[in-house]
PDB file of C-alpha atoms in Angstrom:
ATOM      1  CA  MET O   1     118.519 104.445 126.986  1.00 48.00           C
ATOM      2  CA  LYS O   2     115.222 102.761 126.153  1.00 48.00           C
ATOM      3  CA  ASN O   3     113.472 106.118 126.640  1.00 50.00           C
ATOM      4  CA  LYS O   4     115.835 107.810 124.196  1.00 50.00           C
ATOM      5  CA  LEU O   5     115.189 105.081 121.668  1.00 48.00           C
ATOM      6  CA  ALA O   6     111.436 105.465 122.083  1.00 51.00           C
ATOM      7  CA  VAL O   7     111.707 109.221 121.531  1.00 47.00           C
ATOM      8  CA  ALA O   8     113.788 108.638 118.399  1.00 50.00           C
ATOM      9  CA  PHE O   9     111.163 106.295 116.942  1.00 50.00           C
ATOM     10  CA  LEU O  10     108.418 108.773 117.859  1.00 49.00           C
ATOM     11  CA  LEU O  11     110.215 111.509 115.942  1.00 49.00           C
ATOM     12  CA  ILE O  12     110.507 109.185 112.957  1.00 49.00           C
ATOM     13  CA  GLY O  13     106.766 108.609 113.057  1.00 52.00           C
ATOM     14  CA  LEU O  14     106.055 112.345 113.000  1.00 49.00           C
ATOM     15  CA  GLY O  15     108.242 112.850 109.922  1.00 50.00           C
ATOM     16  CA  THR O  16     108.386 115.871 107.643  1.00 46.00           C
ATOM     17  CA  SER O  17     107.327 116.441 104.068  1.00 46.00           C
ATOM     18  CA  SER O  18     110.483 118.201 102.885  1.00 49.00           C
ATOM     19  CA  PHE O  19     114.071 118.538 104.050  1.00 52.00           C
ATOM     20  CA  SER O  20     114.291 120.943 106.942  1.00 65.00           C
ATOM     21  CA  GLN O  21     116.161 121.684 110.144  1.00 74.00           C
ATOM     22  CA  ALA O  22     113.866 119.177 111.814  1.00 78.00           C
ATOM     23  CA  ASP O  23     115.135 116.432 109.492  1.00 80.00           C
ATOM     24  CA  GLN O  24     118.735 117.337 110.236  1.00 82.00           C
ATOM     25  CA  TYR O  25     118.015 117.480 113.953  1.00 85.00           C
ATOM     26  CA  LEU O  26     116.470 114.009 113.843  1.00 86.00           C
ATOM     27  CA  ILE O  27     119.398 112.600 111.879  1.00 88.00           C
ATOM     28  CA  ASP O  28     121.920 114.155 114.269  1.00 89.00           C
ATOM     29  CA  GLU O  29     120.064 112.869 117.337  1.00 89.00           C
ATOM     30  CA  MET O  30     119.798 109.347 115.958  1.00 88.00           C
ATOM     31  CA  GLU O  31     123.447 109.280 114.893  1.00 89.00           C
ATOM     32  CA  SER O  32     124.398 110.446 118.377  1.00 90.00           C
ATOM     33  CA  LEU O  33     122.213 107.811 119.996  1.00 89.00           C
ATOM     34  CA  LYS O  34     123.632 105.067 117.767  1.00 87.00           C
ATOM     35  CA  SER O  35     127.165 106.119 118.671  1.00 87.00           C
ATOM     36  CA  SER O  36     126.320 106.066 122.380  1.00 89.00           C
ATOM     37  CA  LEU O  37     125.139 102.451 122.338  1.00 87.00           C
ATOM     38  CA  GLU O  38     127.472  99.587 123.132  1.00 87.00           C
ATOM     39  CA  ALA O  39     128.519  97.568 120.099  1.00 83.00           C
ATOM     40  CA  SER O  40     126.692  94.557 121.520  1.00 82.00           C
ATOM     41  CA  ASP O  41     123.440  96.460 122.155  1.00 87.00           C
ATOM     42  CA  PRO O  42     120.703  94.803 120.041  1.00 86.00           C
ATOM     43  CA  ASP O  43     118.926  98.172 119.659  1.00 89.00           C
ATOM     44  CA  ARG O  44     121.707  99.291 117.315  1.00 91.00           C
ATOM     45  CA  THR O  45     120.359  97.028 114.594  1.00 92.00           C
ATOM     46  CA  GLU O  46     116.829  98.420 114.545  1.00 92.00           C
ATOM     47  CA  LEU O  47     118.144 101.947 114.977  1.00 92.00           C
ATOM     48  CA  SER O  48     120.459 101.469 111.995  1.00 93.00           C
ATOM     49  CA  LEU O  49     117.520 100.398 109.823  1.00 94.00           C
ATOM     50  CA  ARG O  50     115.407 103.358 110.878  1.00 93.00           C
ATOM     51  CA  LEU O  51     118.351 105.687 110.274  1.00 94.00           C
ATOM     52  CA  ALA O  52     118.836 104.201 106.794  1.00 96.00           C
ATOM     53  CA  ASP O  53     115.140 104.801 106.073  1.00 95.00           C
ATOM     54  CA  ILE O  54     115.451 108.438 107.126  1.00 92.00           C
ATOM     55  CA  TYR O  55     118.589 109.068 105.077  1.00 93.00           C
ATOM     56  CA  PHE O  56     116.905 107.613 101.995  1.00 94.00           C
ATOM     57  CA  ASP O  57     113.548 109.322 102.536  1.00 91.00           C
ATOM     58  CA  VAL O  58     115.216 112.693 103.002  1.00 89.00           C
ATOM     59  CA  SER O  59     117.363 112.119  99.909  1.00 89.00           C
ATOM     60  CA  ILE O  60     114.347 111.707  97.628  1.00 86.00           C
ATOM     61  CA  GLN O  61     112.667 114.868  98.828  1.00 79.00           C
ATOM     62  CA  GLU O  62     113.128 117.925  96.661  1.00 55.00           C
ATOM     63  CA  GLY O  63     115.512 120.623  97.725  1.00 54.00           C
ATOM     64  CA  ASP O  64     118.879 120.593  99.478  1.00 56.00           C
ATOM     65  CA  GLY O  65     120.460 118.805  96.534  1.00 68.00           C
ATOM     66  CA  ASP O  66     123.989 118.794  97.959  1.00 74.00           C
ATOM     67  CA  LYS O  67     122.960 116.159 100.499  1.00 78.00           C
ATOM     68  CA  ILE O  68     121.210 113.806  98.084  1.00 88.00           C
ATOM     69  CA  ILE O  69     124.117 111.549  97.050  1.00 91.00           C
ATOM     70  CA  PRO O  70     125.870 111.413 100.465  1.00 92.00           C
ATOM     71  CA  TYR O  71     122.594 110.544 102.179  1.00 93.00           C
ATOM     72  CA  ARG O  72     121.826 107.783  99.685  1.00 94.00           C
ATOM     73  CA  LYS O  73     125.297 106.339 100.162  1.00 95.00           C
ATOM     74  CA  LYS O  74     124.846 106.419 103.943  1.00 95.00           C
ATOM     75  CA  ALA O  75     121.479 104.696 103.608  1.00 96.00           C
ATOM     76  CA  LEU O  76     123.019 102.026 101.369  1.00 97.00           C
ATOM     77  CA  LYS O  77     125.842 101.306 103.824  1.00 97.00           C
ATOM     78  CA  LEU O  78     123.467 101.013 106.781  1.00 96.00           C
ATOM     79  CA  TYR O  79     121.122  98.655 104.915  1.00 97.00           C
ATOM     80  CA  GLN O  80     124.085  96.518 103.842  1.00 97.00           C
ATOM     81  CA  ASP O  81     125.507  96.471 107.372  1.00 96.00           C
ATOM     82  CA  VAL O  82     122.271  94.996 108.730  1.00 96.00           C
ATOM     83  CA  LEU O  83     121.786  92.643 105.776  1.00 96.00           C
ATOM     84  CA  LEU O  84     125.283  91.186 106.197  1.00 95.00           C
ATOM     85  CA  GLY O  85     125.610  91.552 109.969  1.00 93.00           C
ATOM     86  CA  ARG O  86     128.517  93.985 109.770  1.00 92.00           C
ATOM     87  CA  ASP O  87     129.700  96.583 112.298  1.00 89.00           C
ATOM     88  CA  GLY O  88     128.560  94.456 115.223  1.00 88.00           C
ATOM     89  CA  LEU O  89     124.937  94.458 114.043  1.00 90.00           C
ATOM     90  CA  LYS O  90     122.679  91.416 114.145  1.00 90.00           C
ATOM     91  CA  LYS O  91     122.323  89.860 110.710  1.00 92.00           C
ATOM     92  CA  ALA O  92     118.813  90.281 109.345  1.00 92.00           C
ATOM     93  CA  SER O  93     116.407  87.354 109.432  1.00 89.00           C
ATOM     94  CA  LEU O  94     115.368  85.798 106.117  1.00 86.00           C
ATOM     95  CA  LYS O  95     112.038  87.623 106.103  1.00 85.00           C
ATOM     96  CA  LYS O  96     113.504  90.984 107.067  1.00 92.00           C
ATOM     97  CA  SER O  97     116.373  90.581 104.608  1.00 95.00           C
ATOM     98  CA  THR O  98     113.842  90.578 101.755  1.00 96.00           C
ATOM     99  CA  ILE O  99     112.576  94.020 102.781  1.00 96.00           C
ATOM    100  CA  ILE O 100     116.130  95.274 103.190  1.00 97.00           C
ATOM    101  CA  LYS O 101     117.055  93.996  99.729  1.00 98.00           C
ATOM    102  CA  TYR O 102     114.061  95.855  98.318  1.00 98.00           C
ATOM    103  CA  GLN O 103     115.247  99.049  99.996  1.00 98.00           C
ATOM    104  CA  ILE O 104     118.795  98.477  98.743  1.00 98.00           C
ATOM    105  CA  ALA O 105     117.429  98.081  95.213  1.00 98.00           C
ATOM    106  CA  ARG O 106     115.591 101.402  95.534  1.00 97.00           C
ATOM    107  CA  VAL O 107     118.725 103.182  96.751  1.00 97.00           C
ATOM    108  CA  LEU O 108     120.882 101.644  94.014  1.00 97.00           C
ATOM    109  CA  GLY O 109     118.341 102.745  91.421  1.00 96.00           C
ATOM    110  CA  LYS O 110     118.524 106.310  92.695  1.00 94.00           C
ATOM    111  CA  LEU O 111     122.329 106.110  92.612  1.00 94.00           C
ATOM    112  CA  ASN O 112     122.026 105.045  88.951  1.00 94.00           C
ATOM    113  CA  LYS O 113     123.586 101.648  89.650  1.00 97.00           C
ATOM    114  CA  ILE O 114     120.952 100.025  87.481  1.00 97.00           C
ATOM    115  CA  GLN O 115     122.400  96.541  86.976  1.00 97.00           C
ATOM    116  CA  LYS O 116     122.971  96.079  90.701  1.00 98.00           C
ATOM    117  CA  ALA O 117     119.486  97.407  91.429  1.00 98.00           C
ATOM    118  CA  LYS O 118     118.014  94.921  88.950  1.00 98.00           C
ATOM    119  CA  GLY O 119     119.834  92.106  90.696  1.00 98.00           C
ATOM    120  CA  PHE O 120     118.312  92.954  94.071  1.00 98.00           C
ATOM    121  CA  TYR O 121     114.848  93.548  92.610  1.00 98.00           C
ATOM    122  CA  SER O 122     115.055  90.139  90.933  1.00 98.00           C
ATOM    123  CA  GLU O 123     115.945  88.497  94.246  1.00 97.00           C
ATOM    124  CA  VAL O 124     112.961  90.146  95.895  1.00 97.00           C
ATOM    125  CA  PHE O 125     110.625  89.197  93.057  1.00 97.00           C
ATOM    126  CA  GLU O 126     111.719  85.548  93.216  1.00 96.00           C
ATOM    127  CA  SER O 127     111.610  85.398  97.014  1.00 95.00           C
ATOM    128  CA  THR O 128     108.950  83.305  98.717  1.00 93.00           C
ATOM    129  CA  ASP O 129     109.189  85.541 101.782  1.00 91.00           C
ATOM    130  CA  ALA O 130     108.245  88.803 100.061  1.00 93.00           C
ATOM    131  CA  SER O 131     104.734  90.167 100.468  1.00 93.00           C
ATOM    132  CA  LYS O 132     102.505  90.434  97.434  1.00 93.00           C
ATOM    133  CA  LYS O 133     102.837  94.221  97.474  1.00 93.00           C
ATOM    134  CA  VAL O 134     106.639  94.174  97.623  1.00 95.00           C
ATOM    135  CA  LYS O 135     106.855  91.564  94.844  1.00 96.00           C
ATOM    136  CA  ARG O 136     104.533  93.723  92.711  1.00 95.00           C
ATOM    137  CA  GLU O 137     106.660  96.827  93.260  1.00 95.00           C
ATOM    138  CA  ALA O 138     109.821  94.866  92.455  1.00 97.00           C
ATOM    139  CA  ALA O 139     108.254  93.540  89.239  1.00 97.00           C
ATOM    140  CA  PHE O 140     107.110  97.021  88.249  1.00 95.00           C
ATOM    141  CA  SER O 141     110.579  98.473  88.828  1.00 97.00           C
ATOM    142  CA  LEU O 142     112.158  95.695  86.757  1.00 97.00           C
ATOM    143  CA  ALA O 143     109.662  96.359  83.969  1.00 96.00           C
ATOM    144  CA  GLU O 144     110.574 100.059  83.919  1.00 95.00           C
ATOM    145  CA  PHE O 145     114.306  99.299  83.833  1.00 97.00           C
ATOM    146  CA  PHE O 146     113.894  96.876  80.933  1.00 97.00           C
ATOM    147  CA  GLU O 147     111.679  99.343  79.085  1.00 94.00           C
ATOM    148  CA  GLU O 148     114.369 102.010  79.400  1.00 94.00           C
ATOM    149  CA  GLU O 149     116.831  99.496  77.945  1.00 95.00           C
ATOM    150  CA  VAL O 150     114.409  98.904  75.034  1.00 94.00           C
ATOM    151  CA  ASN O 151     114.129  95.267  76.073  1.00 96.00           C
ATOM    152  CA  PHE O 152     110.391  95.220  75.477  1.00 94.00           C
ATOM    153  CA  ASN O 153     109.899  91.475  75.877  1.00 95.00           C
ATOM    154  CA  GLN O 154     111.333  91.496  79.386  1.00 96.00           C
ATOM    155  CA  ALA O 155     109.520  94.733  80.204  1.00 95.00           C
ATOM    156  CA  ASP O 156     106.205  93.211  79.171  1.00 94.00           C
ATOM    157  CA  LYS O 157     106.945  90.077  81.194  1.00 96.00           C
ATOM    158  CA  TYR O 158     107.360  92.097  84.376  1.00 96.00           C
ATOM    159  CA  TYR O 159     104.466  94.500  83.731  1.00 94.00           C
ATOM    160  CA  LYS O 160     102.301  91.411  83.287  1.00 94.00           C
ATOM    161  CA  ALA O 161     103.697  89.960  86.523  1.00 96.00           C
ATOM    162  CA  ALA O 162     103.016  93.216  88.366  1.00 94.00           C
ATOM    163  CA  ILE O 163      99.415  93.198  87.136  1.00 92.00           C
ATOM    164  CA  SER O 164      98.967  89.592  88.279  1.00 93.00           C
ATOM    165  CA  LEU O 165      99.999  90.653  91.781  1.00 93.00           C
ATOM    166  CA  CYS O 166      97.580  93.581  92.039  1.00 87.00           C
ATOM    167  CA  GLU O 167      95.177  93.456  94.960  1.00 80.00           C
ATOM    168  CA  SER O 168      92.630  95.798  93.388  1.00 75.00           C
ATOM    169  CA  ILE O 169      91.755  97.261  90.004  1.00 70.00           C
ATOM    170  CA  GLU O 170      92.986 100.672  91.120  1.00 72.00           C
ATOM    171  CA  SER O 171      96.419  99.319  92.020  1.00 71.00           C
ATOM    172  CA  CYS O 172      96.702  97.897  88.487  1.00 83.00           C
ATOM    173  CA  ASN O 173      95.711 101.001  86.563  1.00 87.00           C
ATOM    174  CA  TYR O 174      99.161 102.510  86.214  1.00 87.00           C
ATOM    175  CA  ALA O 175     100.691  99.163  85.226  1.00 88.00           C
ATOM    176  CA  HIS O 176      98.058  98.818  82.497  1.00 90.00           C
ATOM    177  CA  TYR O 177      98.840 102.361  81.359  1.00 90.00           C
ATOM    178  CA  LYS O 178     102.571 101.617  81.202  1.00 91.00           C
ATOM    179  CA  ARG O 179     101.898  98.396  79.320  1.00 91.00           C
ATOM    180  CA  ALA O 180      99.711 100.322  76.857  1.00 91.00           C
ATOM    181  CA  TRP O 181     102.553 102.766  76.269  1.00 91.00           C
ATOM    182  CA  LEU O 182     104.941  99.855  75.795  1.00 90.00           C
ATOM    183  CA  TYR O 183     102.673  98.322  73.125  1.00 90.00           C
ATOM    184  CA  TYR O 184     102.326 101.715  71.458  1.00 91.00           C
ATOM    185  CA  LYS O 185     106.116 101.961  71.133  1.00 90.00           C
ATOM    186  CA  GLU O 186     106.097  98.504  69.554  1.00 89.00           C
ATOM    187  CA  VAL O 187     103.359  99.670  67.164  1.00 88.00           C
ATOM    188  CA  LYS O 188     100.946  97.087  68.581  1.00 91.00           C
ATOM    189  CA  LEU O 189      98.054  99.498  68.514  1.00 91.00           C
ATOM    190  CA  GLY O 190      95.269  96.989  69.169  1.00 90.00           C
ATOM    191  CA  GLU O 191      96.953  95.719  72.331  1.00 89.00           C
ATOM    192  CA  ALA O 192      97.790  99.291  73.360  1.00 89.00           C
ATOM    193  CA  ILE O 193      94.133 100.370  73.123  1.00 90.00           C
ATOM    194  CA  LYS O 194      93.013  97.315  75.098  1.00 88.00           C
ATOM    195  CA  GLU O 195      95.467  98.029  77.920  1.00 87.00           C
ATOM    196  CA  LEU O 196      94.633 101.718  77.923  1.00 87.00           C
ATOM    197  CA  LYS O 197      90.937 100.944  78.371  1.00 85.00           C
ATOM    198  CA  MET O 198      91.784  98.764  81.369  1.00 81.00           C
ATOM    199  CA  ALA O 199      93.765 101.656  82.838  1.00 81.00           C
ATOM    200  CA  LEU O 200      90.776 104.002  82.661  1.00 81.00           C
ATOM    201  CA  TRP O 201      88.234 102.199  84.860  1.00 64.00           C
ATOM    202  CA  ASP O 202      87.969 101.858  88.637  1.00 59.00           C
ATOM    203  CA  SER O 203      86.624  98.911  90.637  1.00 54.00           C
ATOM    204  CA  LYS O 204      83.050 100.221  90.217  1.00 53.00           C
ATOM    205  CA  GLY O 205      83.334 100.228  86.433  1.00 53.00           C
ATOM    206  CA  GLN O 206      83.413 104.005  86.328  1.00 53.00           C
ATOM    207  CA  ALA O 207      85.879 106.140  84.406  1.00 49.00           C
ATOM    208  CA  ARG O 208      88.725 107.472  86.515  1.00 55.00           C
ATOM    209  CA  ASP O 209      89.026 111.207  86.982  1.00 53.00           C
TER     210      ASP O 209
END
């Protein structure tokens, strides 16, 4: 059984760039393996997380549109099962639960359940267990949601937070660009130009291509 699990994780690592028969084969094999494990087998928990990742990753690839919504719903259920310790799975640790909540937020966003997605992103952003990168991505997603709702004050708050969590100039460029666009929509042209300039330079002080 351990060998089968190792093969499954190896196949995940190989991955594919677009939905194909290989993706479906991997999903079928992992579903079969999960079903073959005893309910008390601790490997079911990690396998469920990896299966959720695959369902979601495949769902955001272009093509094969008829599978998009069902796969996202399957991913959501698997993430929630591990987060809450349902279906005989081991409940996620505090640190791992933060990553799972981030993934749940991403899935909910793709399912157009925006308010629920915002709730999970907010939890991740406020968490002391989230990595700097994950907190930055959560802040950026919140900023985009608020911008779409024309709540520019909240959008700016989270774009600013995302920028404060950047680990390099390059990782901040897009956030500066989005903030510039936000200021432009508010007719704050001076601030927009300032942010746009910050979006155009790399860590060596050279203009980006």
